[in-house]
CSV table of C-alpha atoms in Angstrom, one decimal:
chain,number,residue,atom,x,y,z
B,1,UNK,CA,69.5,109.2,153.5
B,2,UNK,CA,72.1,111.6,154.6
B,3,UNK,CA,75.5,112.9,153.3
B,4,UNK,CA,77.2,111.2,156.3
B,5,UNK,CA,76.1,107.8,154.9
B,6,UNK,CA,76.4,108.4,151.2
B,7,UNK,CA,78.9,111.2,150.8
B,8,UNK,CA,78.5,114.5,149.1
B,9,UNK,CA,75.3,114.6,147.0
B,10,UNK,CA,75.0,116.6,143.8
B,11,UNK,CA,71.7,117.4,142.1
B,12,UNK,CA,73.6,117.6,138.8
B,13,UNK,CA,75.3,114.2,139.1
B,14,UNK,CA,74.3,113.1,135.6
B,15,UNK,CA,75.9,116.1,133.9
B,16,UNK,CA,78.9,116.0,136.1
B,17,UNK,CA,79.6,112.3,135.6
B,18,UNK,CA,79.1,112.8,131.9
B,19,UNK,CA,81.7,115.5,131.8
B,20,UNK,CA,84.2,113.4,133.7
B,21,UNK,CA,83.6,109.9,132.1
B,22,UNK,CA,85.7,108.8,129.1
B,23,UNK,CA,83.8,109.0,125.8
A,1,UNK,CA,66.9,110.1,157.2
A,2,UNK,CA,65.4,106.7,156.3
A,3,UNK,CA,67.1,103.5,157.3
A,4,UNK,CA,66.3,100.2,155.6
A,5,UNK,CA,63.2,98.8,157.2
A,6,UNK,CA,62.9,95.1,157.9
A,7,UNK,CA,59.6,94.1,156.3
A,8,UNK,CA,56.8,94.0,158.7
A,9,UNK,CA,54.9,90.8,158.9
A,10,UNK,CA,52.5,90.5,156.0
A,11,UNK,CA,49.0,91.6,156.7
A,12,UNK,CA,47.1,89.2,158.8
A,13,UNK,CA,46.7,86.6,156.0
A,14,UNK,CA,46.8,88.8,152.9
A,15,UNK,CA,44.2,87.6,150.5
A,16,UNK,CA,43.1,88.5,147.0
A,17,UNK,CA,40.7,91.1,148.5
A,18,UNK,CA,42.8,94.0,147.2
A,19,UNK,CA,42.7,92.4,143.8
A,20,UNK,CA,39.4,92.7,141.9
A,21,UNK,CA,38.9,90.2,139.1
A,22,UNK,CA,37.8,92.2,136.0
A,23,UNK,CA,37.8,89.7,133.3
A,24,UNK,CA,39.5,86.6,132.0
A,25,UNK,CA,40.4,85.2,128.7
A,26,UNK,CA,41.2,81.7,127.6
A,27,UNK,CA,43.1,80.6,124.5
A,28,UNK,CA,41.5,77.3,123.7
A,29,UNK,CA,44.2,76.4,121.3
A,30,UNK,CA,47.0,77.2,123.7
A,31,UNK,CA,48.4,74.9,126.3
A,32,UNK,CA,51.8,76.7,126.8
A,33,UNK,CA,51.4,80.3,127.7
A,34,UNK,CA,54.8,81.8,128.2
A,35,UNK,CA,54.1,85.5,128.7
A,36,UNK,CA,51.3,88.1,128.7
A,37,UNK,CA,51.3,91.8,128.2
A,38,UNK,CA,49.2,94.8,127.1
A,39,UNK,CA,49.6,97.1,124.1
A,40,UNK,CA,47.7,100.0,122.7
A,41,UNK,CA,46.5,99.1,119.2
A,42,UNK,CA,45.0,101.4,116.6
A,43,UNK,CA,42.5,100.3,114.0
A,44,UNK,CA,40.0,102.2,112.0
A,45,UNK,CA,41.0,105.4,113.7
A,46,UNK,CA,40.4,104.3,117.3
A,47,UNK,CA,42.9,103.2,119.8
A,48,UNK,CA,42.2,100.3,122.2
A,49,UNK,CA,44.1,98.7,125.0
A,50,UNK,CA,44.6,95.1,123.9
A,51,UNK,CA,46.0,92.0,125.6
A,52,UNK,CA,48.9,90.1,124.1
A,53,UNK,CA,49.5,86.4,124.9
A,54,UNK,CA,52.5,84.4,123.9
A,55,UNK,CA,52.9,80.7,123.5
A,56,UNK,CA,56.1,79.1,122.3
A,57,UNK,CA,55.1,79.0,118.7
A,58,UNK,CA,52.6,81.9,118.4
A,59,UNK,CA,51.6,85.3,119.7
A,60,UNK,CA,48.0,86.5,119.9
A,61,UNK,CA,46.4,89.9,120.0
A,62,UNK,CA,43.1,90.2,122.0
A,63,UNK,CA,40.8,93.2,121.6
A,64,UNK,CA,38.2,94.2,124.2
A,65,UNK,CA,34.6,93.3,123.4
A,66,UNK,CA,31.4,94.2,125.3
A,67,UNK,CA,31.0,93.2,128.9
A,68,UNK,CA,34.5,92.5,129.9
A,69,UNK,CA,35.1,89.9,127.2
A,70,UNK,CA,38.1,89.6,124.9
A,71,UNK,CA,38.2,88.5,121.3
A,72,UNK,CA,41.2,87.2,119.5
A,73,UNK,CA,42.0,89.7,116.7
A,74,UNK,CA,45.0,88.0,115.2
A,75,UNK,CA,47.6,85.3,115.8
A,76,UNK,CA,51.1,85.6,114.5
A,77,UNK,CA,52.6,82.2,113.8
A,78,UNK,CA,56.4,82.1,114.6
A,79,UNK,CA,59.0,79.8,113.2
A,80,UNK,CA,60.9,77.0,114.9
A,81,UNK,CA,62.6,79.2,117.5
A,82,UNK,CA,60.4,79.3,120.6
A,83,UNK,CA,59.1,82.6,122.1
A,84,UNK,CA,60.7,83.3,125.5
A,85,UNK,CA,59.1,86.6,126.4
A,86,UNK,CA,57.2,89.6,125.4
A,87,UNK,CA,59.1,92.9,125.5
A,88,UNK,CA,56.8,95.8,126.3
A,89,UNK,CA,57.5,99.0,124.4
A,90,UNK,CA,56.3,102.0,126.5
A,91,UNK,CA,54.4,104.8,124.7
A,92,UNK,CA,54.2,102.8,121.5
A,93,UNK,CA,51.1,101.9,119.6
A,94,UNK,CA,50.4,98.9,117.3
A,95,UNK,CA,53.8,97.3,117.8
A,96,UNK,CA,54.6,94.1,119.7
A,97,UNK,CA,58.2,93.1,120.5
A,98,UNK,CA,59.1,89.5,121.3
A,99,UNK,CA,62.3,87.7,122.3
A,100,UNK,CA,62.8,84.2,121.0
A,101,UNK,CA,65.4,81.5,121.7
A,102,UNK,CA,66.1,78.3,123.6
A,103,UNK,CA,67.8,78.8,126.9
A,104,UNK,CA,68.8,82.3,126.0
A,105,UNK,CA,67.5,84.9,123.6
A,106,UNK,CA,68.8,84.5,120.1
A,107,UNK,CA,66.3,86.7,118.2
A,108,UNK,CA,64.3,89.9,118.7
A,109,UNK,CA,61.3,90.4,116.4
A,110,UNK,CA,58.6,93.0,116.0
A,111,UNK,CA,55.0,92.1,115.2
A,112,UNK,CA,52.8,94.7,113.5
A,113,UNK,CA,50.0,95.4,111.1
A,114,UNK,CA,51.1,97.1,107.9
A,115,UNK,CA,49.3,100.5,107.3
A,116,UNK,CA,49.6,100.0,103.6
A,117,UNK,CA,47.6,96.9,103.1
A,118,UNK,CA,46.3,96.1,106.7
A,119,UNK,CA,48.3,92.8,106.6
A,120,UNK,CA,49.8,91.5,109.8
A,121,UNK,CA,53.6,91.2,109.5
A,122,UNK,CA,56.7,90.4,111.5
A,123,UNK,CA,60.3,91.7,111.2
A,124,UNK,CA,63.6,90.8,112.6
A,125,UNK,CA,65.4,93.4,114.7
A,126,UNK,CA,68.4,91.6,116.1
A,127,UNK,CA,70.0,88.2,116.3
A,128,UNK,CA,72.9,87.0,118.5
A,129,UNK,CA,73.4,85.7,122.0
A,130,UNK,CA,71.3,88.2,123.8
A,131,UNK,CA,71.4,88.4,127.6
A,132,UNK,CA,68.9,91.1,128.3
A,133,UNK,CA,66.5,93.3,126.4
A,134,UNK,CA,64.3,96.3,127.5
A,135,UNK,CA,61.9,98.5,125.6
A,136,UNK,CA,62.5,102.2,126.2
A,137,UNK,CA,60.3,105.3,125.7
A,138,UNK,CA,60.3,106.9,122.2
A,139,UNK,CA,60.3,103.6,120.4
A,140,UNK,CA,63.8,102.5,121.5
A,141,UNK,CA,65.1,99.1,122.4
A,142,UNK,CA,68.3,98.3,124.4
A,143,UNK,CA,70.0,95.0,124.6
A,144,UNK,CA,73.2,93.3,125.8
A,145,UNK,CA,74.7,90.5,123.7
A,146,UNK,CA,77.9,88.5,123.5
A,147,UNK,CA,80.0,87.7,120.6
A,148,UNK,CA,83.2,85.7,121.4
A,149,UNK,CA,84.6,87.5,124.5
A,150,UNK,CA,83.1,90.9,123.6
A,151,UNK,CA,80.0,92.3,125.1
A,152,UNK,CA,77.9,94.6,123.0
A,153,UNK,CA,75.3,96.9,124.6
A,154,UNK,CA,73.2,98.5,121.9
A,155,UNK,CA,70.2,100.9,121.5
A,156,UNK,CA,68.0,100.4,118.4
A,157,UNK,CA,65.6,103.1,117.3
A,158,UNK,CA,62.5,101.4,115.8
A,159,UNK,CA,60.6,102.7,112.9
A,160,UNK,CA,56.8,102.6,112.7
A,161,UNK,CA,57.0,100.1,109.9
A,162,UNK,CA,58.9,97.6,112.1
A,163,UNK,CA,62.4,98.4,110.9
A,164,UNK,CA,65.4,99.8,112.7
A,165,UNK,CA,66.1,103.5,111.9
A,166,UNK,CA,69.3,103.9,113.8
A,167,UNK,CA,71.6,102.1,116.2
A,168,UNK,CA,74.0,103.3,119.0
A,169,UNK,CA,76.5,101.3,120.9
A,170,UNK,CA,76.9,101.9,124.6
A,171,UNK,CA,80.2,101.4,126.4
A,172,UNK,CA,80.0,97.9,128.0
A,173,UNK,CA,81.1,97.1,131.5
A,174,UNK,CA,83.5,94.2,131.9
A,175,UNK,CA,80.9,91.9,133.4
A,176,UNK,CA,77.7,90.7,131.7
A,177,UNK,CA,74.7,93.0,131.9
A,178,UNK,CA,71.6,90.9,132.9
A,179,UNK,CA,68.9,93.5,133.2
A,180,UNK,CA,68.1,97.2,132.3
A,181,UNK,CA,65.8,99.9,133.7
A,182,UNK,CA,65.1,103.4,132.4
A,183,UNK,CA,65.7,106.2,134.8
A,184,UNK,CA,62.3,107.8,135.0
A,185,UNK,CA,62.2,111.4,134.1
A,186,UNK,CA,65.7,111.4,132.7
A,187,UNK,CA,65.5,110.6,129.0
A,188,UNK,CA,69.2,110.0,128.5
A,189,UNK,CA,69.9,107.9,131.7
A,190,UNK,CA,69.8,104.1,131.8
A,191,UNK,CA,70.8,101.7,134.5
A,192,UNK,CA,71.6,98.0,134.4
A,193,UNK,CA,72.5,95.2,136.8
A,194,UNK,CA,75.4,92.9,136.1
A,195,UNK,CA,76.4,89.3,136.8
A,196,UNK,CA,78.7,90.3,139.6
A,197,UNK,CA,76.2,92.4,141.5
A,198,UNK,CA,76.9,95.9,140.2
A,199,UNK,CA,74.5,98.6,139.2
A,200,UNK,CA,75.9,100.5,136.2
A,201,UNK,CA,74.7,103.9,134.8
A,202,UNK,CA,74.9,105.0,131.1
A,203,UNK,CA,74.4,108.2,129.2
A,204,UNK,CA,72.2,107.0,126.4
A,205,UNK,CA,73.0,110.1,124.3
A,206,UNK,CA,76.7,109.8,124.3
A,207,UNK,CA,77.0,106.0,125.0
A,208,UNK,CA,79.3,106.7,128.0
A,209,UNK,CA,79.4,104.3,131.0
A,210,UNK,CA,79.2,106.8,133.8
A,211,UNK,CA,79.4,104.7,137.0
A,212,UNK,CA,79.6,101.2,138.4
A,213,UNK,CA,78.2,100.7,141.9
A,214,UNK,CA,78.3,97.5,143.9
A,215,UNK,CA,75.1,96.1,145.4
A,216,UNK,CA,76.7,93.7,147.9
A,217,UNK,CA,77.3,90.0,148.0
A,218,UNK,CA,74.3,89.2,150.2
A,219,UNK,CA,72.1,89.7,147.1
A,220,UNK,CA,73.6,87.6,144.2
A,221,UNK,CA,72.2,88.1,140.7
A,222,UNK,CA,70.1,91.1,141.7
A,223,UNK,CA,67.8,92.3,138.9
A,224,UNK,CA,66.9,96.0,138.4
A,225,UNK,CA,63.2,96.7,137.7
A,226,UNK,CA,62.7,100.5,138.1
A,227,UNK,CA,64.9,103.5,138.6
A,228,UNK,CA,64.3,107.2,139.3
A,229,UNK,CA,66.5,110.2,140.4
A,230,UNK,CA,65.4,112.4,143.3
A,231,UNK,CA,67.3,115.0,145.3
A,232,UNK,CA,70.7,114.0,143.8
A,233,UNK,CA,70.2,110.3,144.6
A,234,UNK,CA,69.5,107.4,142.2
A,235,UNK,CA,66.8,105.1,143.6
A,236,UNK,CA,66.7,101.6,142.1
A,237,UNK,CA,64.1,98.8,142.7
A,238,UNK,CA,66.0,95.5,142.8
A,239,UNK,CA,64.7,92.0,143.0
A,240,UNK,CA,66.7,89.2,144.6
A,241,UNK,CA,65.8,85.9,143.1
A,242,UNK,CA,68.7,84.1,144.8
A,243,UNK,CA,69.1,85.9,148.1
A,244,UNK,CA,69.5,83.8,151.2
A,245,UNK,CA,67.0,84.0,154.0
A,246,UNK,CA,68.1,86.0,157.0
A,247,UNK,CA,66.7,86.3,160.6
A,248,UNK,CA,66.3,90.0,160.4
A,249,UNK,CA,64.8,90.4,157.0
A,250,UNK,CA,63.2,87.0,156.2
A,251,UNK,CA,63.4,85.9,152.6
A,252,UNK,CA,64.1,89.0,150.6
A,253,UNK,CA,62.2,89.6,147.4
A,254,UNK,CA,62.5,93.3,146.5
A,255,UNK,CA,64.6,96.2,147.8
A,256,UNK,CA,64.5,99.9,147.1
A,257,UNK,CA,68.1,101.1,147.3
A,258,UNK,CA,69.4,104.7,147.2
A,259,UNK,CA,72.7,105.2,145.4
A,260,UNK,CA,74.8,108.3,145.4
A,261,UNK,CA,76.2,108.3,141.8
A,262,UNK,CA,78.9,110.8,142.8
A,263,UNK,CA,80.4,108.5,145.4
A,264,UNK,CA,79.1,105.1,144.3
A,265,UNK,CA,77.9,104.6,148.0
A,266,UNK,CA,74.5,103.0,148.5
A,267,UNK,CA,71.9,102.5,151.3
A,268,UNK,CA,68.9,100.3,151.5
A,269,UNK,CA,65.7,102.3,151.9
A,270,UNK,CA,62.9,99.7,152.0
A,271,UNK,CA,62.8,96.0,152.0
A,272,UNK,CA,60.0,93.6,150.9
A,273,UNK,CA,60.2,89.9,151.9
A,274,UNK,CA,58.3,86.8,150.9
A,275,UNK,CA,55.2,85.8,152.9
A,276,UNK,CA,56.2,83.2,155.5
A,277,UNK,CA,56.3,79.7,154.2
A,278,UNK,CA,56.8,80.7,150.6
A,279,UNK,CA,59.9,80.3,148.4
A,280,UNK,CA,61.1,81.2,144.9
A,281,UNK,CA,59.8,84.1,142.9
A,282,UNK,CA,59.8,85.6,139.4
A,283,UNK,CA,58.8,89.2,139.7
A,284,UNK,CA,57.5,92.3,137.9
A,285,UNK,CA,57.4,95.9,139.1
A,286,UNK,CA,55.2,98.9,138.2
A,287,UNK,CA,55.3,102.2,139.9
A,288,UNK,CA,55.3,101.3,143.6
A,289,UNK,CA,53.9,97.8,143.3
A,290,UNK,CA,55.6,94.5,142.8
A,291,UNK,CA,54.2,91.1,142.0
A,292,UNK,CA,55.8,87.7,141.8
A,293,UNK,CA,54.9,84.1,141.1
A,294,UNK,CA,56.0,81.9,144.0
A,295,UNK,CA,57.0,78.3,143.7
A,296,UNK,CA,53.8,77.3,145.6
A,297,UNK,CA,51.9,78.5,142.6
A,298,UNK,CA,50.6,81.6,144.4
A,299,UNK,CA,51.1,85.2,143.3
A,300,UNK,CA,52.2,87.7,145.9
A,301,UNK,CA,51.8,91.5,145.6
A,302,UNK,CA,53.8,94.1,147.6
A,303,UNK,CA,53.6,97.8,148.2
A,304,UNK,CA,57.3,98.7,147.8
A,305,UNK,CA,57.1,101.9,149.8
A,306,UNK,CA,55.5,100.2,152.7
A,307,UNK,CA,57.6,97.1,152.3
A,308,UNK,CA,54.5,95.0,152.8
A,309,UNK,CA,52.8,92.1,151.1
A,310,UNK,CA,49.3,93.4,150.3
A,311,UNK,CA,47.7,90.6,148.4
A,312,UNK,CA,48.2,86.9,147.9
A,313,UNK,CA,46.4,85.0,145.1
A,314,UNK,CA,46.4,81.4,146.0
A,315,UNK,CA,46.7,78.7,143.4
A,316,UNK,CA,43.2,77.8,142.2
A,317,UNK,CA,41.6,74.4,141.6
A,318,UNK,CA,42.7,74.7,137.9
A,319,UNK,CA,46.3,74.8,139.1
A,320,UNK,CA,49.0,77.3,140.1
A,321,UNK,CA,49.7,80.6,138.6
A,322,UNK,CA,52.6,80.8,136.2
A,323,UNK,CA,52.8,84.4,135.1
A,324,UNK,CA,52.4,87.8,136.9
A,325,UNK,CA,52.8,90.9,134.8
A,326,UNK,CA,51.6,94.5,135.4
A,327,UNK,CA,49.6,95.9,132.5
A,328,UNK,CA,51.5,98.9,131.0
A,329,UNK,CA,49.9,102.2,130.0
A,330,UNK,CA,46.8,101.8,132.1
A,331,UNK,CA,45.4,104.5,134.3
A,332,UNK,CA,45.0,102.3,137.3
A,333,UNK,CA,47.2,99.4,138.3
A,334,UNK,CA,46.1,96.2,136.5
A,335,UNK,CA,47.6,92.8,137.1
A,336,UNK,CA,47.7,90.1,134.4
A,337,UNK,CA,47.9,86.7,136.0
A,338,UNK,CA,48.4,83.7,133.7
A,339,UNK,CA,48.2,80.0,134.0
A,340,UNK,CA,50.1,77.6,131.8
A,341,UNK,CA,46.9,76.4,130.2
A,342,UNK,CA,46.5,79.7,128.5
A,343,UNK,CA,44.0,81.3,130.9
A,344,UNK,CA,44.8,84.9,131.7
A,345,UNK,CA,42.9,86.8,134.5
A,346,UNK,CA,42.9,90.6,134.7
A,347,UNK,CA,42.8,92.0,138.2
A,348,UNK,CA,42.3,95.7,139.1
A,349,UNK,CA,44.7,96.4,142.1
């Protein structure tokens, strides 16, 4: 799977989404 | 880069050769096996891998005896509400979790043996209109339930004595959650699939709903079985009980799909379809293997990474198969295949 198909990939997606999501 | 692979034709007549019959057990009193599972059970200081069989009105614990035989150690008699399924609790010893109800789950109970007086007991964990339940590592249980128009997604921490130590509510999505899967290697991440074909991701520690990602309308009522994160992507094994047959992919049973949680975009990685001439399936997944009971009464087994059907257990003279479950917590893959008459066969895969 490549970034052209799936968009920018982040190894820290879980931490980043947790920081952004409403709590 | 890996594109979704159409499933190659099954092996030239896959048979049960890759499944080795280890033993079988038969509950003479049972004529209505509804589920089968395995559990580690501790007694007199030793821990044994036991088989658990469920009928509508009772659940039995089977301990290993000499020469691949099994002996019934105890039977818990339940009340008027029928048992619907066993709920495996990973990494948990001497605790059996069951879901009871009519058409949908209305009760979740724990079955155990009291350490105080060695008496076998049962305790009520949750009641309600429960859509989905999954046992998580570290003696946790997650469930989705409905009350009026509200959906509740809740994690319960179970105590060794069969009670609930603590509860945490997760933020519910708008649509009904129909299945859960732990994200392997990430203790605080959980995924679920919903009634309108989305995969949702939660943070179990904070209860936050992190992301909702669409699976696609070609695969209605998809069910998540397994999830893991690798290289910034979230890989989810989905089954498609109601997907339509297509020319390019045949009759889809399981897919491995890669999601980018940052963008909510997804891509199919591998595709496993039903053997030709078979329809219908009720599946179970472990590691990279999947098994499903087909409407013909056969059990099909797939290697999910190869997208290939590797074994087919035909219905025997005693009738068709009704249950296919992977044994949990065993060193090698072990398939539990059950018939409605209460016969359970253990196959090494």
